[in-house]
Coordinates of C-alpha atoms in Angstrom, one line a residue:
Chain A
X74 CA 58.1 -190.9 -19.3
X75 CA 57.1 -193.4 -21.9
X76 CA 55.5 -192.1 -25.0
X77 CA 55.6 -195.5 -26.6
X78 CA 52.9 -197.1 -24.7
X79 CA 50.4 -198.5 -27.1
X80 CA 46.9 -197.7 -26.0
X81 CA 44.1 -200.1 -26.4
X82 CA 46.1 -203.1 -25.5
X83 CA 46.0 -204.9 -22.2
X84 CA 49.5 -204.0 -21.2
X85 CA 48.9 -200.3 -21.8
X86 CA 46.6 -200.0 -18.8
X87 CA 49.2 -201.6 -16.5
X88 CA 52.1 -199.6 -17.8
X89 CA 50.1 -196.5 -17.8
X90 CA 49.1 -196.8 -14.3
X91 CA 52.7 -197.1 -13.2
X92 CA 53.4 -193.9 -15.1
X93 CA 50.6 -191.9 -13.7
X94 CA 52.3 -190.8 -10.5
X95 CA 55.2 -189.4 -12.3
X96 CA 53.2 -187.8 -15.0
X97 CA 50.8 -186.2 -12.6
X98 CA 53.3 -184.2 -10.7
X99 CA 54.1 -182.2 -13.8
X100 CA 50.5 -181.8 -14.8
X101 CA 50.3 -178.1 -13.9
X102 CA 53.5 -177.2 -15.6
X103 CA 52.2 -179.0 -18.6
X104 CA 49.4 -176.5 -18.7
X105 CA 51.8 -173.6 -18.9
X106 CA 53.8 -175.3 -21.6
X107 CA 51.0 -175.5 -24.1
X108 CA 50.4 -179.3 -23.9
X109 CA 53.4 -180.4 -26.0
X110 CA 53.4 -184.1 -25.4
X111 CA 57.1 -184.4 -26.0
X112 CA 58.1 -181.6 -23.9
X113 CA 60.9 -182.0 -21.4
X114 CA 59.4 -183.6 -18.4
X115 CA 62.3 -183.6 -16.1
X116 CA 62.7 -179.9 -15.3
X117 CA 60.9 -179.7 -12.1
X118 CA 61.7 -182.6 -9.9
X119 CA 64.0 -180.8 -7.5
X120 CA 61.3 -178.3 -6.7
X121 CA 58.6 -180.2 -4.8
X122 CA 59.2 -182.1 -1.7
X123 CA 55.6 -183.1 -1.5
X124 CA 55.2 -184.4 -5.0
X125 CA 53.1 -181.5 -6.1
X126 CA 54.1 -178.9 -8.6
X127 CA 54.3 -175.4 -7.1
X128 CA 52.2 -172.7 -8.5
X129 CA 54.4 -170.5 -10.6
X130 CA 52.4 -167.3 -10.1
X131 CA 50.1 -167.8 -7.2
X132 CA 47.1 -165.5 -7.3
X133 CA 45.7 -164.7 -4.0
X134 CA 42.0 -164.6 -3.5
X135 CA 42.4 -161.0 -2.6
X136 CA 42.9 -160.2 -6.3
X137 CA 39.5 -161.8 -6.9
X138 CA 38.0 -159.4 -4.4
X139 CA 39.7 -156.4 -6.1
X140 CA 38.4 -157.7 -9.5
X141 CA 34.8 -157.9 -8.2
X142 CA 35.0 -154.3 -6.8
X143 CA 36.4 -153.0 -10.2
X144 CA 33.6 -154.8 -12.1
X145 CA 30.9 -153.3 -9.9
X146 CA 32.4 -149.8 -10.4
X147 CA 32.5 -150.3 -14.2
X148 CA 28.9 -151.3 -14.3
X149 CA 26.8 -148.7 -16.0
X150 CA 29.7 -146.3 -16.6
X151 CA 31.1 -147.7 -19.9
X152 CA 28.9 -146.9 -22.9
X153 CA 30.3 -149.8 -24.8
X154 CA 28.7 -152.2 -22.4
X155 CA 25.2 -150.8 -23.1
X156 CA 25.5 -151.5 -26.9
X157 CA 22.7 -153.8 -28.1
X158 CA 25.1 -156.3 -29.8
X159 CA 27.4 -156.4 -26.7
X160 CA 24.4 -157.0 -24.5
X161 CA 23.2 -159.8 -26.8
X162 CA 26.7 -161.3 -26.9
X163 CA 26.7 -161.2 -23.1
X164 CA 23.4 -163.0 -22.9
X165 CA 24.6 -165.7 -25.2
X166 CA 28.0 -166.1 -23.5
X167 CA 26.6 -166.2 -20.0
X168 CA 23.7 -168.6 -21.0
X169 CA 26.1 -171.1 -22.7
X170 CA 28.4 -171.1 -19.7
X171 CA 25.5 -171.2 -17.2
X172 CA 23.5 -174.0 -18.8
X173 CA 26.6 -176.2 -19.1
X174 CA 27.4 -175.8 -15.4
X175 CA 25.1 -178.5 -14.0
X176 CA 26.3 -181.0 -16.7
X177 CA 29.9 -180.1 -16.0
X178 CA 29.4 -180.5 -12.2
X179 CA 27.6 -183.9 -12.8
X180 CA 30.6 -184.9 -15.1
X181 CA 33.3 -184.0 -12.5
X182 CA 31.4 -185.6 -9.6
X183 CA 31.3 -188.8 -11.7
X184 CA 35.0 -188.4 -12.6
X185 CA 35.9 -187.7 -8.9
X186 CA 34.0 -190.8 -7.9
X187 CA 35.8 -192.9 -10.5
X188 CA 39.2 -191.5 -9.3
X189 CA 38.4 -192.2 -5.6
X190 CA 36.4 -195.3 -5.6
X191 CA 37.0 -197.2 -8.8
X192 CA 40.3 -199.1 -8.8
X193 CA 42.2 -199.6 -12.1
X194 CA 41.8 -203.4 -11.4
X195 CA 38.0 -203.0 -11.5
X196 CA 38.2 -201.1 -14.7
X197 CA 40.3 -203.8 -16.2
X198 CA 37.8 -206.4 -15.2
X199 CA 34.8 -204.4 -16.5
X200 CA 36.2 -203.3 -19.8
X201 CA 36.4 -206.2 -22.3
X202 CA 40.0 -207.2 -23.1
X203 CA 39.7 -207.0 -26.8
X204 CA 39.3 -203.7 -28.6
X205 CA 36.7 -205.2 -30.9
X206 CA 34.4 -205.7 -27.9
X207 CA 35.6 -202.8 -25.7
X208 CA 34.9 -200.1 -28.3
X209 CA 31.3 -200.9 -29.1
X210 CA 30.4 -201.6 -25.5
X211 CA 31.8 -198.2 -24.5
X212 CA 29.7 -196.7 -27.2
X213 CA 26.5 -198.3 -25.9
X214 CA 27.5 -197.3 -22.3
X215 CA 26.9 -193.8 -23.6
X216 CA 23.2 -194.5 -23.4
X217 CA 23.4 -194.4 -19.6
X218 CA 24.7 -190.8 -19.2
X219 CA 21.9 -188.3 -19.6
X220 CA 23.7 -185.1 -20.2
X221 CA 25.4 -183.0 -22.9
X222 CA 28.9 -183.0 -24.2
X223 CA 30.4 -180.7 -21.6
X224 CA 30.1 -183.4 -18.9
X225 CA 31.5 -186.3 -20.9
X226 CA 34.9 -184.7 -21.5
X227 CA 36.1 -184.8 -17.9
X228 CA 34.6 -188.3 -17.4
X229 CA 36.5 -189.6 -20.5
X230 CA 39.7 -188.0 -19.2
X231 CA 39.3 -189.7 -15.9
X232 CA 38.5 -193.0 -17.5
X233 CA 41.8 -192.9 -19.3
X234 CA 43.7 -191.9 -16.2
X235 CA 42.1 -194.9 -14.4
X236 CA 43.3 -197.3 -17.0
X237 CA 40.5 -197.6 -19.5
X238 CA 41.9 -198.2 -23.0
X239 CA 41.9 -194.7 -24.6
X240 CA 40.0 -196.0 -27.6
X241 CA 37.1 -197.1 -25.4
X242 CA 37.1 -193.9 -23.4
X243 CA 37.0 -191.8 -26.6
X244 CA 34.2 -193.9 -28.0
X245 CA 32.2 -193.1 -24.8
X246 CA 33.2 -189.5 -25.1
X247 CA 31.6 -189.3 -28.6
X248 CA 28.6 -191.5 -28.0
X249 CA 27.3 -190.3 -24.6
X250 CA 26.2 -186.8 -25.6
X251 CA 24.7 -188.0 -28.9
X252 CA 22.7 -191.1 -28.1
X253 CA 21.5 -190.6 -24.5
X254 CA 17.7 -190.8 -23.8
X255 CA 17.3 -187.0 -23.2
X256 CA 18.8 -186.3 -26.6
X257 CA 16.7 -189.0 -28.3
X258 CA 13.5 -187.7 -26.8
X259 CA 14.2 -184.1 -27.7
X260 CA 14.9 -185.2 -31.3
X261 CA 11.6 -187.0 -31.4
X262 CA 9.8 -183.9 -30.1
X263 CA 11.5 -181.6 -32.6
X264 CA 10.7 -183.9 -35.6
X265 CA 7.2 -185.2 -34.8
X266 CA 6.5 -186.1 -38.5
X267 CA 9.9 -187.7 -39.2
X268 CA 10.2 -190.4 -36.6
X269 CA 13.0 -192.0 -38.6
X270 CA 15.1 -189.0 -37.7
X271 CA 15.6 -190.5 -34.2
X272 CA 16.6 -193.9 -35.6
X273 CA 18.9 -192.3 -38.1
X274 CA 20.5 -190.0 -35.5
X275 CA 21.1 -192.9 -33.1
X276 CA 22.5 -195.2 -35.8
X277 CA 24.8 -192.5 -37.4
X278 CA 26.1 -191.2 -34.0
X279 CA 26.9 -194.6 -32.6
X280 CA 28.5 -195.7 -35.8
X281 CA 30.6 -192.6 -36.0
X282 CA 31.7 -193.0 -32.3
X283 CA 32.7 -196.6 -32.8
X284 CA 34.5 -195.8 -36.1
X285 CA 36.6 -193.1 -34.4
X286 CA 37.3 -195.4 -31.4
X287 CA 38.5 -198.1 -33.7
X288 CA 40.6 -195.7 -35.7
X289 CA 42.2 -194.6 -32.4
X290 CA 42.8 -198.2 -31.3
X291 CA 44.7 -198.9 -34.4
X292 CA 47.1 -196.0 -33.9
X293 CA 50.2 -197.2 -32.2
X294 CA 52.4 -195.1 -30.0
X295 CA 49.8 -192.7 -28.8
X296 CA 49.8 -191.8 -25.2
X297 CA 47.0 -189.7 -23.8
X298 CA 48.2 -189.9 -20.2
X299 CA 50.6 -187.0 -20.4
X300 CA 47.7 -184.7 -20.4
X301 CA 45.0 -186.3 -18.5
X302 CA 46.8 -187.9 -15.6
X303 CA 46.6 -186.3 -12.2
X304 CA 47.7 -186.4 -8.6
X305 CA 47.4 -189.9 -7.0
X306 CA 49.2 -189.4 -3.7
X307 CA 48.9 -187.3 -0.6
X308 CA 45.2 -187.7 0.0
X309 CA 44.3 -188.6 3.5
X310 CA 41.0 -190.1 2.7
X311 CA 38.9 -191.2 -0.3
X312 CA 36.6 -188.3 0.4
X313 CA 39.5 -185.8 0.1
X314 CA 40.6 -187.5 -3.1
X315 CA 37.1 -187.4 -4.5
X316 CA 36.7 -183.6 -3.8
X317 CA 40.2 -182.8 -4.9
X318 CA 39.9 -184.6 -8.2
X319 CA 36.4 -183.3 -8.9
X320 CA 37.4 -179.7 -8.1
X321 CA 40.5 -180.0 -10.2
X322 CA 38.6 -181.4 -13.2
X323 CA 36.0 -178.7 -12.7
X324 CA 38.4 -175.7 -12.9
X325 CA 40.3 -177.5 -15.7
X326 CA 37.4 -178.5 -18.0
X327 CA 35.4 -175.4 -16.9
X328 CA 38.2 -173.0 -17.9
X329 CA 38.3 -174.5 -21.4
X330 CA 34.5 -174.5 -21.5
X331 CA 34.6 -170.8 -21.0
X332 CA 37.1 -170.4 -23.9
X333 CA 34.6 -172.4 -26.1
X334 CA 31.6 -170.4 -24.9
X335 CA 33.5 -167.2 -25.8
X336 CA 34.1 -168.4 -29.3
X337 CA 30.6 -169.8 -29.8
X338 CA 28.8 -166.7 -28.6
X339 CA 31.0 -164.5 -30.8
X340 CA 30.5 -166.8 -33.9
X341 CA 26.7 -166.9 -33.4
X342 CA 26.7 -163.1 -33.9
X343 CA 29.3 -163.1 -36.7
X344 CA 27.8 -165.9 -38.9
X345 CA 25.1 -164.2 -41.0
X346 CA 22.1 -166.5 -41.1
X347 CA 20.7 -164.9 -44.2
X348 CA 23.3 -166.6 -46.4
X349 CA 21.9 -170.0 -45.3
X350 CA 18.8 -169.7 -47.6
X351 CA 20.9 -169.4 -50.7
X352 CA 22.9 -172.5 -50.1
X353 CA 19.9 -174.6 -49.0
X354 CA 18.9 -175.5 -52.5
X355 CA 22.2 -177.4 -53.2
X356 CA 22.3 -180.8 -51.4
X357 CA 26.1 -181.1 -51.3
X358 CA 26.6 -177.5 -50.3
X359 CA 23.9 -177.7 -47.6
X360 CA 25.6 -180.7 -46.0
X361 CA 28.9 -178.9 -45.8
X362 CA 27.3 -175.7 -44.6
X363 CA 25.2 -177.4 -41.9
X364 CA 28.2 -179.4 -40.7
X365 CA 30.2 -176.1 -40.4
X366 CA 27.3 -174.5 -38.7
X367 CA 27.1 -177.3 -36.1
X368 CA 30.8 -176.8 -35.4
X369 CA 30.6 -173.0 -35.2
X370 CA 27.3 -172.6 -33.2
X371 CA 28.3 -175.2 -30.5
X372 CA 24.7 -175.7 -29.4
X373 CA 24.1 -178.2 -26.5
X374 CA 23.2 -181.7 -27.8
X375 CA 20.0 -181.6 -25.9
X376 CA 18.9 -178.5 -27.8
X377 CA 20.3 -178.9 -31.3
X378 CA 17.3 -180.8 -32.6
X379 CA 15.1 -177.8 -32.2
X380 CA 17.6 -175.6 -34.0
X381 CA 17.7 -178.2 -36.8
X382 CA 13.9 -178.3 -36.9
X383 CA 14.0 -174.5 -37.3
X384 CA 15.9 -174.9 -40.6
X385 CA 13.1 -176.3 -42.7
X386 CA 14.6 -175.0 -46.0
X387 CA 17.3 -177.7 -45.7
X388 CA 17.0 -181.4 -46.6
X389 CA 16.5 -184.0 -43.8
X390 CA 19.9 -185.5 -44.6
X391 CA 21.7 -182.3 -44.2
X392 CA 19.9 -181.6 -40.9
X393 CA 20.9 -185.1 -39.8
X394 CA 24.5 -184.1 -40.5
X395 CA 24.0 -181.1 -38.2
X396 CA 22.7 -183.4 -35.4
X397 CA 25.4 -185.9 -35.7
X398 CA 28.3 -183.5 -36.0
X399 CA 27.3 -181.0 -33.3
X400 CA 27.6 -183.4 -30.2
X401 CA 30.9 -184.9 -31.2
X402 CA 32.8 -181.9 -32.5
X403 CA 32.4 -178.2 -32.2
X404 CA 34.4 -175.1 -31.2
X405 CA 33.6 -175.5 -27.5
X406 CA 34.6 -179.2 -27.6
X407 CA 37.8 -178.5 -29.4
X408 CA 38.8 -176.1 -26.7
X409 CA 37.9 -178.7 -24.0
X410 CA 39.7 -181.6 -25.8
X411 CA 42.8 -179.4 -26.2
X412 CA 42.7 -178.7 -22.5
X413 CA 42.0 -182.1 -21.2
X414 CA 43.9 -184.3 -23.7
X415 CA 46.4 -181.9 -25.2
X416 CA 46.5 -179.7 -28.3
X417 CA 48.3 -182.3 -30.4
X418 CA 45.5 -184.7 -29.7
X419 CA 42.8 -182.2 -30.5
X420 CA 44.5 -181.3 -33.8
X421 CA 44.3 -184.9 -35.0
X422 CA 41.0 -185.9 -33.4
X423 CA 38.9 -183.0 -34.6
X424 CA 39.3 -183.4 -38.4
X425 CA 38.9 -187.2 -38.3
X426 CA 35.8 -187.0 -36.1
X427 CA 34.3 -184.3 -38.4
X428 CA 34.8 -186.4 -41.5
X429 CA 33.6 -189.6 -39.9
X430 CA 30.5 -187.9 -38.5
X431 CA 29.6 -186.3 -41.8
X432 CA 30.1 -189.6 -43.7
X433 CA 28.0 -191.6 -41.2
X434 CA 25.2 -189.1 -41.2
X435 CA 25.1 -188.9 -45.0
X436 CA 25.0 -192.7 -45.3
X437 CA 22.3 -193.0 -42.6
X438 CA 20.3 -190.2 -44.3
X439 CA 20.4 -191.9 -47.7
X440 CA 19.4 -195.3 -46.2
X441 CA 16.9 -194.3 -43.5
X442 CA 15.3 -191.0 -44.3
Chain B
X55 CA 45.9 -172.0 -9.1
X56 CA 46.4 -172.7 -5.4
X57 CA 44.0 -174.4 -3.1
X58 CA 42.4 -171.2 -1.8
X59 CA 42.2 -169.7 -5.3
X60 CA 40.4 -172.8 -6.5
X61 CA 38.1 -172.7 -3.5
X62 CA 37.2 -169.1 -4.1
X63 CA 36.4 -169.7 -7.8
X64 CA 34.1 -172.5 -6.8
X65 CA 32.5 -170.5 -4.0
X66 CA 31.9 -167.5 -6.3
X67 CA 30.3 -169.7 -9.0
X68 CA 28.1 -171.4 -6.4
X69 CA 27.0 -168.2 -4.6
X70 CA 26.3 -166.3 -7.9
X71 CA 24.4 -169.3 -9.3
X72 CA 22.4 -169.5 -6.0
X73 CA 21.5 -165.9 -6.0
X74 CA 20.3 -166.0 -9.7
X75 CA 18.2 -169.0 -8.7
X76 CA 16.7 -167.1 -5.7
X77 CA 15.9 -163.9 -7.5
X78 CA 14.7 -165.6 -10.7
X79 CA 17.4 -164.0 -12.9
X80 CA 18.4 -167.5 -14.2
X81 CA 15.3 -167.5 -16.3
X82 CA 16.8 -165.0 -18.8
X83 CA 19.6 -167.5 -19.6
X84 CA 18.2 -171.0 -19.3
X85 CA 14.9 -172.9 -19.5
X86 CA 12.9 -173.3 -16.3
X87 CA 13.5 -177.0 -16.1
X88 CA 17.2 -176.3 -15.5
X89 CA 16.2 -175.0 -12.0
X90 CA 16.8 -178.2 -10.0
X91 CA 20.0 -179.2 -11.8
X92 CA 21.3 -175.7 -11.1
X93 CA 20.3 -175.9 -7.4
X94 CA 22.2 -179.2 -7.2
X95 CA 25.2 -177.7 -9.0
X96 CA 25.3 -174.6 -6.6
X97 CA 25.1 -176.8 -3.5
X98 CA 27.9 -179.0 -4.8
X99 CA 30.1 -176.0 -5.6
X100 CA 29.6 -174.4 -2.2
X101 CA 30.1 -177.7 -0.4
X102 CA 33.3 -178.4 -2.3
X103 CA 34.7 -174.9 -1.6
X104 CA 33.8 -175.1 2.1
X105 CA 35.6 -178.4 2.4
X106 CA 38.6 -177.0 0.5
X107 CA 38.9 -173.9 2.6
X108 CA 38.8 -175.9 5.8
X109 CA 41.5 -178.3 4.6
X110 CA 43.6 -175.5 3.2
X111 CA 43.7 -173.9 6.7
X112 CA 44.4 -177.2 8.3
X113 CA 47.2 -178.0 5.8
X114 CA 48.9 -174.6 6.4
X115 CA 49.0 -175.3 10.1
X116 CA 51.2 -178.3 9.6
X117 CA 53.1 -177.1 6.5
X118 CA 53.7 -173.5 5.7
X119 CA 54.5 -174.5 2.1
X120 CA 51.0 -175.9 1.5
X121 CA 49.6 -172.7 0.1
X122 CA 52.1 -172.8 -2.8
X123 CA 51.0 -176.2 -4.1
X124 CA 49.1 -176.3 -7.3
X125 CA 45.5 -177.4 -7.2
X126 CA 44.5 -176.7 -10.7
X127 CA 45.5 -175.1 -14.0
X128 CA 45.8 -171.4 -14.5
X129 CA 43.0 -171.6 -17.2
X130 CA 40.6 -172.3 -14.3
X131 CA 40.6 -168.6 -13.5
X132 CA 38.6 -168.1 -16.7
X133 CA 35.6 -169.6 -14.9
X134 CA 35.1 -166.2 -13.2
X135 CA 34.8 -164.5 -16.7
X136 CA 31.0 -165.3 -17.1
X137 CA 30.5 -163.8 -13.6
X138 CA 32.5 -160.7 -14.6
X139 CA 30.4 -160.3 -17.8
X140 CA 27.2 -161.0 -15.8
X141 CA 28.0 -158.2 -13.3
X142 CA 29.6 -155.7 -15.8
X143 CA 27.0 -155.9 -18.5
X144 CA 23.9 -157.1 -16.6
X145 CA 22.6 -158.9 -19.7
X146 CA 18.9 -159.1 -20.1
X147 CA 16.7 -161.8 -21.6
X148 CA 16.5 -162.2 -25.4
X149 CA 14.6 -159.4 -27.0
X150 CA 14.2 -157.3 -30.2
X151 CA 17.9 -157.3 -30.9
X152 CA 18.0 -161.1 -31.0
X153 CA 14.7 -161.4 -32.9
X154 CA 15.9 -159.1 -35.7
X155 CA 18.9 -161.3 -36.4
X156 CA 17.0 -164.4 -37.4
X157 CA 13.9 -165.6 -39.2
X158 CA 10.9 -166.3 -37.0
X159 CA 10.2 -169.9 -36.1
X160 CA 6.9 -171.6 -36.9
X161 CA 5.7 -174.8 -35.4
X162 CA 6.1 -177.8 -37.6
X163 CA 2.9 -179.5 -38.9
X164 CA 1.3 -181.8 -36.3
X165 CA -0.9 -184.7 -37.3
X166 CA -2.7 -184.9 -34.0
X167 CA -6.2 -183.2 -33.7
X168 CA -6.5 -180.0 -31.8
X169 CA -8.8 -180.1 -28.7
X170 CA -11.8 -177.8 -28.6
X171 CA -11.3 -174.2 -27.2
X172 CA -13.2 -173.1 -24.1
X173 CA -14.4 -169.6 -25.0
X174 CA -16.9 -169.2 -22.2
X175 CA -14.6 -167.2 -19.9
X176 CA -13.6 -164.4 -22.1
X177 CA -10.4 -164.4 -24.3
X178 CA -8.6 -167.7 -24.4
X179 CA -5.2 -167.5 -22.8
X180 CA -2.6 -169.3 -25.0
X181 CA 1.1 -169.6 -25.4
X182 CA 2.4 -168.0 -28.6
X183 CA 3.6 -171.4 -29.7
X184 CA 0.2 -173.1 -29.3
X185 CA -1.5 -170.1 -31.0
X186 CA 0.8 -170.4 -34.0
X187 CA 0.4 -174.1 -34.1
X188 CA -3.4 -173.8 -34.3
X189 CA -3.4 -170.9 -36.7
X190 CA -1.1 -172.6 -39.1
X191 CA -2.1 -176.2 -38.9
X192 CA -5.7 -176.6 -37.7
X193 CA -7.8 -177.6 -40.8
X194 CA -11.0 -176.8 -38.9
X195 CA -9.7 -173.2 -38.3
X196 CA -10.9 -173.4 -34.7
X197 CA -9.2 -170.0 -34.0
X198 CA -11.3 -168.1 -36.5
X199 CA -13.0 -165.1 -34.8
X200 CA -12.1 -166.4 -31.4
X201 CA -10.7 -163.7 -28.9
X202 CA -7.3 -164.9 -27.7
X203 CA -5.0 -163.4 -25.0
X204 CA -1.3 -163.6 -25.8
X205 CA 1.7 -162.4 -23.9
X206 CA 5.0 -161.4 -25.4
X207 CA 7.3 -158.5 -26.2
X208 CA 7.1 -155.8 -28.8
X209 CA 9.3 -156.0 -31.9
X210 CA 8.6 -153.1 -34.3
X211 CA 8.9 -154.0 -38.0
X212 CA 8.4 -151.8 -41.1
X213 CA 6.1 -154.5 -42.6
X214 CA 3.6 -154.0 -39.8
X215 CA 3.2 -150.2 -39.8
X216 CA 0.1 -150.0 -37.6
X217 CA 1.2 -152.6 -35.0
X218 CA 4.1 -154.8 -34.1
X219 CA 5.4 -158.3 -34.1
X220 CA 4.4 -159.9 -30.8
X221 CA 7.4 -162.0 -30.0
X222 CA 8.3 -164.7 -27.6
X223 CA 11.4 -166.9 -27.7
X224 CA 11.2 -170.7 -27.7
X225 CA 14.2 -171.9 -25.7
X226 CA 14.8 -175.6 -25.2
X227 CA 18.0 -175.4 -23.3
X228 CA 19.6 -172.0 -23.0
X229 CA 19.2 -168.6 -24.6
X230 CA 21.8 -169.4 -27.2
X231 CA 19.4 -171.8 -28.9
X232 CA 16.4 -169.3 -28.7
X233 CA 14.2 -169.0 -31.7
X234 CA 11.7 -166.2 -32.0
X235 CA 7.9 -167.1 -32.3
X236 CA 6.1 -164.1 -33.8
X237 CA 2.5 -163.0 -34.5
X238 CA 1.9 -159.8 -36.5
X239 CA -0.5 -157.7 -34.4
X240 CA -2.1 -154.9 -36.5
X241 CA -4.6 -152.1 -35.7
X242 CA -2.7 -151.0 -32.6
X243 CA -3.5 -147.3 -31.8
X244 CA -0.5 -146.7 -29.5
X245 CA 3.2 -146.6 -30.2
X246 CA 5.2 -149.1 -28.1
X247 CA 8.9 -149.3 -27.7
X248 CA 10.8 -152.4 -28.7
X249 CA 11.1 -154.9 -25.9
X250 CA 8.0 -153.7 -24.1
X251 CA 6.1 -156.6 -22.5
X252 CA 2.4 -156.6 -23.4
X253 CA -0.7 -158.7 -22.9
X254 CA -2.6 -158.5 -26.2
X255 CA -6.2 -159.6 -26.7
X256 CA -6.3 -160.4 -30.4
X257 CA -8.6 -162.0 -33.0
X258 CA -7.5 -164.1 -35.9
X259 CA -10.1 -163.6 -38.7
X260 CA -9.0 -164.7 -42.1
X261 CA -6.1 -166.9 -43.1
X262 CA -4.6 -164.4 -45.5
X263 CA -2.1 -166.9 -46.6
X264 CA -2.6 -170.6 -47.0
X265 CA -2.3 -172.2 -43.6
X266 CA -0.3 -175.1 -44.9
X267 CA 2.6 -173.0 -46.0
X268 CA 5.6 -173.2 -43.6
X269 CA 7.3 -169.9 -42.9
X270 CA 4.1 -167.9 -43.1
X271 CA 3.4 -165.0 -40.8
X272 CA 0.2 -165.1 -38.8
X273 CA -1.6 -161.8 -38.8
X274 CA -4.2 -160.9 -36.1
X275 CA -6.2 -157.8 -35.2
X276 CA -5.7 -156.1 -31.9
X277 CA -8.6 -155.8 -29.5
X278 CA -6.9 -154.5 -26.4
X279 CA -3.2 -154.1 -25.6
X280 CA -1.9 -153.5 -22.1
X281 CA 1.7 -153.1 -21.0
X282 CA 2.9 -155.5 -18.3
X283 CA 6.0 -155.9 -16.2
X284 CA 9.2 -154.9 -18.0
X285 CA 11.4 -157.8 -19.2
X286 CA 14.0 -157.7 -16.4
X287 CA 11.3 -158.2 -13.8
X288 CA 10.0 -161.3 -15.5
X289 CA 10.9 -164.7 -14.3
X290 CA 10.0 -166.8 -17.3
X291 CA 10.5 -164.9 -20.5
X292 CA 10.6 -168.0 -22.7
X293 CA 8.4 -170.8 -23.9
X294 CA 9.5 -174.4 -24.0
X295 CA 9.0 -176.5 -27.1
X296 CA 7.8 -179.4 -24.9

């Protein structure tokens, strides 16, 4: 397994492609081992004659049926579950998971189509050779995906597995949920008297995405493929491959989405909103607080403009920070990034993205608002 | 996660989503415009799981080992957690408990003129959002002394001793981004529990606070209050900001 492939270069895509088959077989064990990129990759080869990792602890669907029966028996019999706060938490948790579902399904259908029908050769021809062109064009390609951030994570993972330079895929990952038409329209609706808000949000989000993409392209020796690569063989048809990859990406990204939804619903109830008013008067403090709030609340990028509009005590610049940070980095996304690209990646990517997004938003706010 | 395990997770998600769409329960969690995207998602999930179950059975005929292959990470099982919470807690739409946690939301000033109200057919039926918009931002005060019919849920508040805060949530995507829209209804001669859904005929008489001030509470006098269906029976408990 080569961890020394340099992403963002032309040769990376070719080398990476050759690696994929080997990496993929260990994908599932990788999950159990906590995404350590440098983990021993050779411990399982004897085990699978079919090139697929075996499930360590297979869970039969019968357990699922038992779970359902137990849940139905528990209903209405545990006083804790009737508590007002618990019920509100349940509403928030279920609604975050539920509203993300169509975007997640759209995302994995696209990622399955890419895996089954888009050859690495085609990707290499479509993506500009040089990073200096590839990264900005990947950012602008984000305009074409009307959705929120949950759908773009599996797509970006699949793009990397198909040979797209990781820097370009990450730029797309950051830009798509922030600058797509639905998000721009909802921002315009939420800020009817501050039309420049739309322009500032677009400019700051795209700039931040390109800046992070460029930063990643300049890093040498990073390999995302350990985590994102997947099965390539043993599909009888393209349809089978499409459905297998889409389903696999769905349970993968979906599992981490649920982790994020758990955290976001809990934090929404824990963060006391009353303290917000006291910090709103200080410009620097309000930028920091709204950036943190964007991370903690994990609101869908199609809805965050209305939440920002509901915080009139804060300055326009600090609310712009809220709108630029939220779609690119929040609790829910960190969980998904860690799942799809690995924990080591998430640990580096999250702070850099947060700082770049805040900086871009503050500058755009000073210049445009 | 083996192939049948994955297929059963997808099937459960698809079927529960489908049933929430059919019985209208989805409205407590997401905005109505999510209906078609959710239908599409449910169809895809059920179709995928059907295909997977068929192929899992076929594969096992030719290879007894097939059921032990991995078809997804263990974390995928977490996708049943929202379904477990949904069944175990049976969460309802946002109500008084959510409204009491945050400040009410008021529409932001609009520069467009308000169209004239048609008062010929009795009380004018309005969304709470539109009512607040007019009450706060119409320089001509077109709402003054006009009977209006509003629908929302009751939130009792010590600041409104002889009435309640008629509340509806503005939800643009899902309930997690819900913001309460509130009108203080006074002069109510009955005691109503929190979260009771009411249709209220009200009249806005005097702008007791300057209508240009954001964060103001709009106060109205009750003419007639009638209790309607309880929250869980309602299909669209929210208003959209669009």
